[in-house]
Short mmCIF file of N, CA and C in Angstrom, two decimals:
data_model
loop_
_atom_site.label_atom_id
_atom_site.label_comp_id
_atom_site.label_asym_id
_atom_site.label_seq_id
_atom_site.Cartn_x
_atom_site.Cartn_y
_atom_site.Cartn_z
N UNK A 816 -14.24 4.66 -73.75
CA UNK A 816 -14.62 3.30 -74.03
C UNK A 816 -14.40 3.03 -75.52
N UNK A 817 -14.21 1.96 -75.66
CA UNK A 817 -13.87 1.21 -77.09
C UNK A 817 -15.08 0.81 -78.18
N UNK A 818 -14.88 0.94 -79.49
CA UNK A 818 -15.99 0.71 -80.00
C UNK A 818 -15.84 -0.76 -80.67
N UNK A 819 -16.71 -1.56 -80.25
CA UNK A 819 -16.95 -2.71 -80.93
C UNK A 819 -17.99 -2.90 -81.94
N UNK A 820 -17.76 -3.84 -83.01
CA UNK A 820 -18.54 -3.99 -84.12
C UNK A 820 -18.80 -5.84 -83.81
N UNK A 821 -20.24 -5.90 -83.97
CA UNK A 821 -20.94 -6.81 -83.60
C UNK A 821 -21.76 -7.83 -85.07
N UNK A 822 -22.17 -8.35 -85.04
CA UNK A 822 -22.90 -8.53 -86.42
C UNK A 822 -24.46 -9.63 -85.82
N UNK A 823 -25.59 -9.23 -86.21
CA UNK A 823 -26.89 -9.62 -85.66
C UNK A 823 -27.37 -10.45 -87.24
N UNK A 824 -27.42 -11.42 -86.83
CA UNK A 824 -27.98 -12.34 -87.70
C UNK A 824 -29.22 -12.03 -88.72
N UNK A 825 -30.30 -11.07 -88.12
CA UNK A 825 -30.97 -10.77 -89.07
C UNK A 825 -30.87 -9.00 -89.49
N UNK A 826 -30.17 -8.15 -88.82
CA UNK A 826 -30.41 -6.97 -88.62
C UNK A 826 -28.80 -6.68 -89.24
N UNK A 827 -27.88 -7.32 -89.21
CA UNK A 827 -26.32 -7.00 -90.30
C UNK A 827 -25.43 -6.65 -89.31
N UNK A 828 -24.36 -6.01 -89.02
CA UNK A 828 -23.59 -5.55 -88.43
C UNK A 828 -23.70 -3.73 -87.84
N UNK A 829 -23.24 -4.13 -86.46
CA UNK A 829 -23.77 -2.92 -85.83
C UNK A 829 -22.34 -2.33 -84.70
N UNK A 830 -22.56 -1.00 -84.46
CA UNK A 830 -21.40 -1.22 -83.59
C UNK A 830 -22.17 -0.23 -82.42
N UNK A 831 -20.97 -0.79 -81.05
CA UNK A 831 -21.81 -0.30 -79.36
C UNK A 831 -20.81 0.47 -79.28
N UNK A 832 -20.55 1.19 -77.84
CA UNK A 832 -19.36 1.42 -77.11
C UNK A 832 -19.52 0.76 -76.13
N UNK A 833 -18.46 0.34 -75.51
CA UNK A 833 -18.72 -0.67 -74.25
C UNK A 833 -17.48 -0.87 -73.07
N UNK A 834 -17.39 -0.93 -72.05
CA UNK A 834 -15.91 -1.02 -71.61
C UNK A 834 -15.28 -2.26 -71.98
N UNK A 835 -13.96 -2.19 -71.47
CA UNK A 835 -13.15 -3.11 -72.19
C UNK A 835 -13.49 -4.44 -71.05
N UNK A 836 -13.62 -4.00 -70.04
CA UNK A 836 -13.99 -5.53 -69.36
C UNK A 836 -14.68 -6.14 -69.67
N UNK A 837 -15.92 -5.57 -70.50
CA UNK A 837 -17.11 -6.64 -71.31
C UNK A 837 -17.00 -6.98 -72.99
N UNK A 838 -15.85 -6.93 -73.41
CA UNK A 838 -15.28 -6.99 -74.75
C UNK A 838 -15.66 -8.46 -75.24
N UNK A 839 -15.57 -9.43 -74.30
CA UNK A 839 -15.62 -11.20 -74.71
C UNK A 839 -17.26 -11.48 -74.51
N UNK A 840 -18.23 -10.32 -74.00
CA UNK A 840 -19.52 -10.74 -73.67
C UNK A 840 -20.19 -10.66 -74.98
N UNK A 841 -21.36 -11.50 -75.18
CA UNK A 841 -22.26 -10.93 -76.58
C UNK A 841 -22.68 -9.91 -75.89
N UNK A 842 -23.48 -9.02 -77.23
CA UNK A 842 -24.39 -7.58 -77.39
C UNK A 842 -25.14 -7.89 -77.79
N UNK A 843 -26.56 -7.65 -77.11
CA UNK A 843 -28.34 -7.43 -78.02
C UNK A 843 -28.27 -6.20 -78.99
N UNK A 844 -28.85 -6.88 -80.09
CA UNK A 844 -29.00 -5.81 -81.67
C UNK A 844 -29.86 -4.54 -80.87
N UNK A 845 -29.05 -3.47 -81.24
CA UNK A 845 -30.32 -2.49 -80.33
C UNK A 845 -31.51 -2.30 -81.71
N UNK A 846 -31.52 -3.06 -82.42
CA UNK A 846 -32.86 -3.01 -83.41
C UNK A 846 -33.60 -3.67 -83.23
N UNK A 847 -33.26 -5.16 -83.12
CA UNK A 847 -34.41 -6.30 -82.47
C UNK A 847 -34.18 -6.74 -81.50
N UNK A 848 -33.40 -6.84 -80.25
CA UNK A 848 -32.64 -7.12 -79.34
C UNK A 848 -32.25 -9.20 -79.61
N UNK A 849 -31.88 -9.00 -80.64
CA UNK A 849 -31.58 -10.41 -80.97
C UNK A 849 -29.84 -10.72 -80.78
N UNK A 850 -29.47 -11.64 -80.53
CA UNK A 850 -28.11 -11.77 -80.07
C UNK A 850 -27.01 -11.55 -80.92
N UNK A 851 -26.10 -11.10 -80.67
CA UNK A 851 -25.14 -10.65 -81.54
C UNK A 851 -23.76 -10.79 -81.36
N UNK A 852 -22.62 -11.51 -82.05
CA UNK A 852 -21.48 -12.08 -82.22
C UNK A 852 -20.52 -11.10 -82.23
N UNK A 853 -19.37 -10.91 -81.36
CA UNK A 853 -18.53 -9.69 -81.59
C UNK A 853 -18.01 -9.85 -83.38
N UNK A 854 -17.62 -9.02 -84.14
CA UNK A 854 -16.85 -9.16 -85.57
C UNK A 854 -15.85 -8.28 -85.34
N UNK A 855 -14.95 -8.45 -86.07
CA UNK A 855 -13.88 -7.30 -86.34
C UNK A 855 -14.00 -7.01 -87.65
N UNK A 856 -14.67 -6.14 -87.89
CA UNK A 856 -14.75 -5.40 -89.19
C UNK A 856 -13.45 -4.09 -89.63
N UNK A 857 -12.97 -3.48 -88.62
CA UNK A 857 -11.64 -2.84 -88.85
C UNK A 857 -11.05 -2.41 -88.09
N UNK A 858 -9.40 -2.15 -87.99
CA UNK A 858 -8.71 -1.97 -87.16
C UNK A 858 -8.69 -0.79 -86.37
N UNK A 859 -8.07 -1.20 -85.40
CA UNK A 859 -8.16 0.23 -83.83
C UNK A 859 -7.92 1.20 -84.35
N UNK A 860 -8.57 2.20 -84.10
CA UNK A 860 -7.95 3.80 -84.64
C UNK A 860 -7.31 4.49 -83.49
N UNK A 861 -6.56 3.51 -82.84
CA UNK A 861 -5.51 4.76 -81.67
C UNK A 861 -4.40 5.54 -82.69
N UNK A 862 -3.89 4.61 -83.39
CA UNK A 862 -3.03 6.31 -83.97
C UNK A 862 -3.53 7.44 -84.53
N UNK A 863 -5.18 7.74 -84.78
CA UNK A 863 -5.16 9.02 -85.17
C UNK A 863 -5.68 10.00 -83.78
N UNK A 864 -5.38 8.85 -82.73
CA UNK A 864 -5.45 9.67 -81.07
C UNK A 864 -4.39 10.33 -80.94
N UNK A 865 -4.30 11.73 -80.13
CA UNK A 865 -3.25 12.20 -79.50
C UNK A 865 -3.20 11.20 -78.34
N UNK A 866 -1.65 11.59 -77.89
CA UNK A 866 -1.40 11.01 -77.10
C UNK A 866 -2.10 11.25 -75.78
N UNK A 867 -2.47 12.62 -75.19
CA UNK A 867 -3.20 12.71 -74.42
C UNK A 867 -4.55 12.54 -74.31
N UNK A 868 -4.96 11.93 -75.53
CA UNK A 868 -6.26 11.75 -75.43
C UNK A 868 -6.10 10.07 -75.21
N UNK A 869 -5.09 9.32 -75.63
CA UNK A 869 -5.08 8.09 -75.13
C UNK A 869 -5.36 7.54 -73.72
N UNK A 870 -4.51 8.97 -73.54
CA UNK A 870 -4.29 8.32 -71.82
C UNK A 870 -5.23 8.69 -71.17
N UNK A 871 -6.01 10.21 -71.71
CA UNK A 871 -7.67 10.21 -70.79
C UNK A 871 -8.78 9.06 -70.96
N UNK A 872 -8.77 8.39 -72.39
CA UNK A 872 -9.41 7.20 -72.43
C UNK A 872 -8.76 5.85 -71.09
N UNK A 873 -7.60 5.95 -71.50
CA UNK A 873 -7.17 4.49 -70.33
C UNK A 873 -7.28 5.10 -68.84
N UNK A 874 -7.03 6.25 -68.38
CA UNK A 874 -7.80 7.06 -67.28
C UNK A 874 -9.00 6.33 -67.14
N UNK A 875 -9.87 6.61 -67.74
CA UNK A 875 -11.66 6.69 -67.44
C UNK A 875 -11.63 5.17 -67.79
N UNK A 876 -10.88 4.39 -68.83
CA UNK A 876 -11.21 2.50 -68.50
C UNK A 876 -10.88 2.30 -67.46
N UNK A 877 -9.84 2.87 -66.42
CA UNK A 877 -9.00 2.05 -65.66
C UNK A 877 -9.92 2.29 -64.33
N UNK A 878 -10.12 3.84 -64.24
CA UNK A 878 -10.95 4.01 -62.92
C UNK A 878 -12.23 3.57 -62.53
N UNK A 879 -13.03 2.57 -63.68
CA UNK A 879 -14.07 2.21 -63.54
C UNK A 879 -14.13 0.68 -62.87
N UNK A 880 -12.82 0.02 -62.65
CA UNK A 880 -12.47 -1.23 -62.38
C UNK A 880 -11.33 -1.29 -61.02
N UNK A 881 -10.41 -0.33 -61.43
CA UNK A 881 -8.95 -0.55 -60.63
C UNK A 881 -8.22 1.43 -60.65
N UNK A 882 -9.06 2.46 -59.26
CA UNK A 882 -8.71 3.37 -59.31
C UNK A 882 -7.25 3.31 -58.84
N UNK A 883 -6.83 4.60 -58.97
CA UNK A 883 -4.81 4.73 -58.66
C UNK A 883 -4.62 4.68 -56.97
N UNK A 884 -3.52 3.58 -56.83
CA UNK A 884 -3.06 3.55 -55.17
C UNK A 884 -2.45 4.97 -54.86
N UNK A 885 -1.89 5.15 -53.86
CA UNK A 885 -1.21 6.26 -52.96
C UNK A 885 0.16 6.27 -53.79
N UNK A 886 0.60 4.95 -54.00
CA UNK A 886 1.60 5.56 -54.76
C UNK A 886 1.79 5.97 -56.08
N UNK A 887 1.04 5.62 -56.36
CA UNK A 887 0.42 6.18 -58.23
C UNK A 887 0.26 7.53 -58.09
N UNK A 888 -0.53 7.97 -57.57
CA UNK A 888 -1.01 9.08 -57.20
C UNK A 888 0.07 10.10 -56.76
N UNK A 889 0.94 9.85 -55.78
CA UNK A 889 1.77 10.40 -55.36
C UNK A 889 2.47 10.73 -56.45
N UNK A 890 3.30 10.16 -57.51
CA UNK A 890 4.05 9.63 -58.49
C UNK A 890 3.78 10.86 -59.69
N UNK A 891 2.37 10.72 -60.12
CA UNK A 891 1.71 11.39 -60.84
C UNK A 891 1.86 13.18 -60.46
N UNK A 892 1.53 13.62 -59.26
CA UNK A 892 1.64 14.87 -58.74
C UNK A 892 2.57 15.67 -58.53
N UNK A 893 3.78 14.88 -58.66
CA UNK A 893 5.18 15.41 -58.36
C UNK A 893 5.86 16.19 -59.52
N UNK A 894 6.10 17.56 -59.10
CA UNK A 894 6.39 18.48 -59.95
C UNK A 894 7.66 18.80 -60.59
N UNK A 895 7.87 18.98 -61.51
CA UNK A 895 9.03 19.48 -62.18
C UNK A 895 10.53 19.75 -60.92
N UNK A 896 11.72 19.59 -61.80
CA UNK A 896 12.99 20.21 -60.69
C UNK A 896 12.41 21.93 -61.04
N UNK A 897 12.54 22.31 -59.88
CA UNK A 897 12.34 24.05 -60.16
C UNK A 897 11.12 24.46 -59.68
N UNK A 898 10.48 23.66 -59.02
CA UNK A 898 8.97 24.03 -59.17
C UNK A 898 9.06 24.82 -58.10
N UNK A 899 8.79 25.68 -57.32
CA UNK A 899 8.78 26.73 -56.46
C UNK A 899 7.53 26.66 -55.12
N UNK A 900 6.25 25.78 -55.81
CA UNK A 900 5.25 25.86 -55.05
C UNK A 900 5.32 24.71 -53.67
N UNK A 901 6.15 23.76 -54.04
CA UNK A 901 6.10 22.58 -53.14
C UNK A 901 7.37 22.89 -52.44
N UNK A 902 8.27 23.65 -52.41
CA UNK A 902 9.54 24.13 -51.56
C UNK A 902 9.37 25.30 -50.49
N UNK A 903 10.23 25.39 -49.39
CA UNK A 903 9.96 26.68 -49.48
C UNK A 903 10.10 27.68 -49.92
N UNK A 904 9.68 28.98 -49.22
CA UNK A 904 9.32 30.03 -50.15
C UNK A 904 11.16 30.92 -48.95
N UNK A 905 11.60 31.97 -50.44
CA UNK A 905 13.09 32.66 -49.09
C UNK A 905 12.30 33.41 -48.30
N UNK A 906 12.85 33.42 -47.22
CA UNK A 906 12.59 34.35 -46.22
C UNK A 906 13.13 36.13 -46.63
N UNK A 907 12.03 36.95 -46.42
CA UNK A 907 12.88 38.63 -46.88
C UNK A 907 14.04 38.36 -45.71
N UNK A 908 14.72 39.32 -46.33
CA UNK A 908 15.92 39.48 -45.33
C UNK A 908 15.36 40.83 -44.62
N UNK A 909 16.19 41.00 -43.43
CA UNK A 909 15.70 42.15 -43.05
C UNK A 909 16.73 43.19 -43.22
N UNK A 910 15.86 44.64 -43.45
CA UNK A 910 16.80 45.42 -44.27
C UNK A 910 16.56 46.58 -43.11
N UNK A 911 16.98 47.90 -43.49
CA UNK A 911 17.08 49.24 -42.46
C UNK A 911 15.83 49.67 -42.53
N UNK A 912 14.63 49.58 -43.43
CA UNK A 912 13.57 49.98 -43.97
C UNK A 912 12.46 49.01 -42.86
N UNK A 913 12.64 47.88 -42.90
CA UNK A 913 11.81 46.71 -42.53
C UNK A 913 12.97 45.64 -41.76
N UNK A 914 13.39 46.29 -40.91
CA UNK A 914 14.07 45.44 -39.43
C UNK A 914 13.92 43.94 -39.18
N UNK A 915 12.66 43.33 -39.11
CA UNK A 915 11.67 42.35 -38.95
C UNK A 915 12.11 41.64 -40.01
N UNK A 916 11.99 41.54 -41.39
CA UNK A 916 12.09 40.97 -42.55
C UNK A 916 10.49 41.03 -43.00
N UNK A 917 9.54 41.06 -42.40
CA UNK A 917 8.22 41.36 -43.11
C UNK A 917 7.44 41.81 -44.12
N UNK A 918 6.16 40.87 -45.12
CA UNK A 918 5.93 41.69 -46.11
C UNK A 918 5.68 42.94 -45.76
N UNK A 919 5.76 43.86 -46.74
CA UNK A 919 5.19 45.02 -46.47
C UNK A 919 4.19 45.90 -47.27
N UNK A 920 3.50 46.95 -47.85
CA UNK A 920 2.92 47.44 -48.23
C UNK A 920 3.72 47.75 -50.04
N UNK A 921 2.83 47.51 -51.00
CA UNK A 921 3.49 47.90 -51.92
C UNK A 921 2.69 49.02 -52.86
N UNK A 922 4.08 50.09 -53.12
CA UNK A 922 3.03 51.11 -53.76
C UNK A 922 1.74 51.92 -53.25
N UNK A 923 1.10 52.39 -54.25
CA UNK A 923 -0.44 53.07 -53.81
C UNK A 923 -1.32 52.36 -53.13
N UNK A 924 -1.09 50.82 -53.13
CA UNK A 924 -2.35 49.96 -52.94
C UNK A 924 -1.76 49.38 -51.83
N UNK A 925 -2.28 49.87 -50.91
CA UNK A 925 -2.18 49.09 -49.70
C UNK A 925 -2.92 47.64 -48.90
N UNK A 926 -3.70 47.67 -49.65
CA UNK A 926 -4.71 46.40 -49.23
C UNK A 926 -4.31 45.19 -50.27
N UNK A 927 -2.83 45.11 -50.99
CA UNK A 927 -2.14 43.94 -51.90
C UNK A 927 -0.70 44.22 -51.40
N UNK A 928 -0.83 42.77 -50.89
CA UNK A 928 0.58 42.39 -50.24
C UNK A 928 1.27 41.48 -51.54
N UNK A 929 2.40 41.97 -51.34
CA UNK A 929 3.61 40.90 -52.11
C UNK A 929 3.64 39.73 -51.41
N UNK A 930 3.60 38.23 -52.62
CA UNK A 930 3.99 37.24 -52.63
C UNK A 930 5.70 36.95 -52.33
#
């Protein structure tokens, strides 16, 4: 959420956090709860945001109003060219050892099967 700076007529200028959908509403002074005028006292500090921290902020504004459709979502999840986990996986071939093509036992440890 965004920080706004407000200014209270008898109590001076104060600042909230607030979401961005209530940006045009007044704020009660949390000192006297007397009414209070948005001000702009200074400019946005997104550039000393990383970029990923931008987008976890517009994340958490956005899902509180308008969460992601199926295709957003979809869009978002889709992995790299190369990715190995969403393809299939080769089949062993079958060799003179293992006929079948089947995992098989590896080494001393028999109770860890190869991926």
């Amino acid at each position: 959420m965004p920080t706004y700076e407000y200014e209270c007529q008898t109590c001076g200028s104060f600042t909230m956090l607030r979401p961005m959908a209530q940006r045009h509403e007044s704020c009660q002074c949390p000192s006297c709860a007397g009414p209070g005028g948005r001000l702009l006292l200074s400019a946005p500090a997104l550039t000393t945001l990383s970029s990923s921290q931008r987008q976890a902020m517009a994340t958490n504004e956005r899902s509180a109003h308008a969460p992601q459709t199926l295709g957003e979502y979809q869009q978002n999840r889709r992995h790299p060219s190369g990715c190995s986990c969403c393809a299939p996986s080769k089949p062993l071939a079958p060799t003179k050892a293992n006929p079948q093509g089947l995992k098989s036992k590896t080494g001393s440890r028999p109770w860890m099967i190869s991926h």
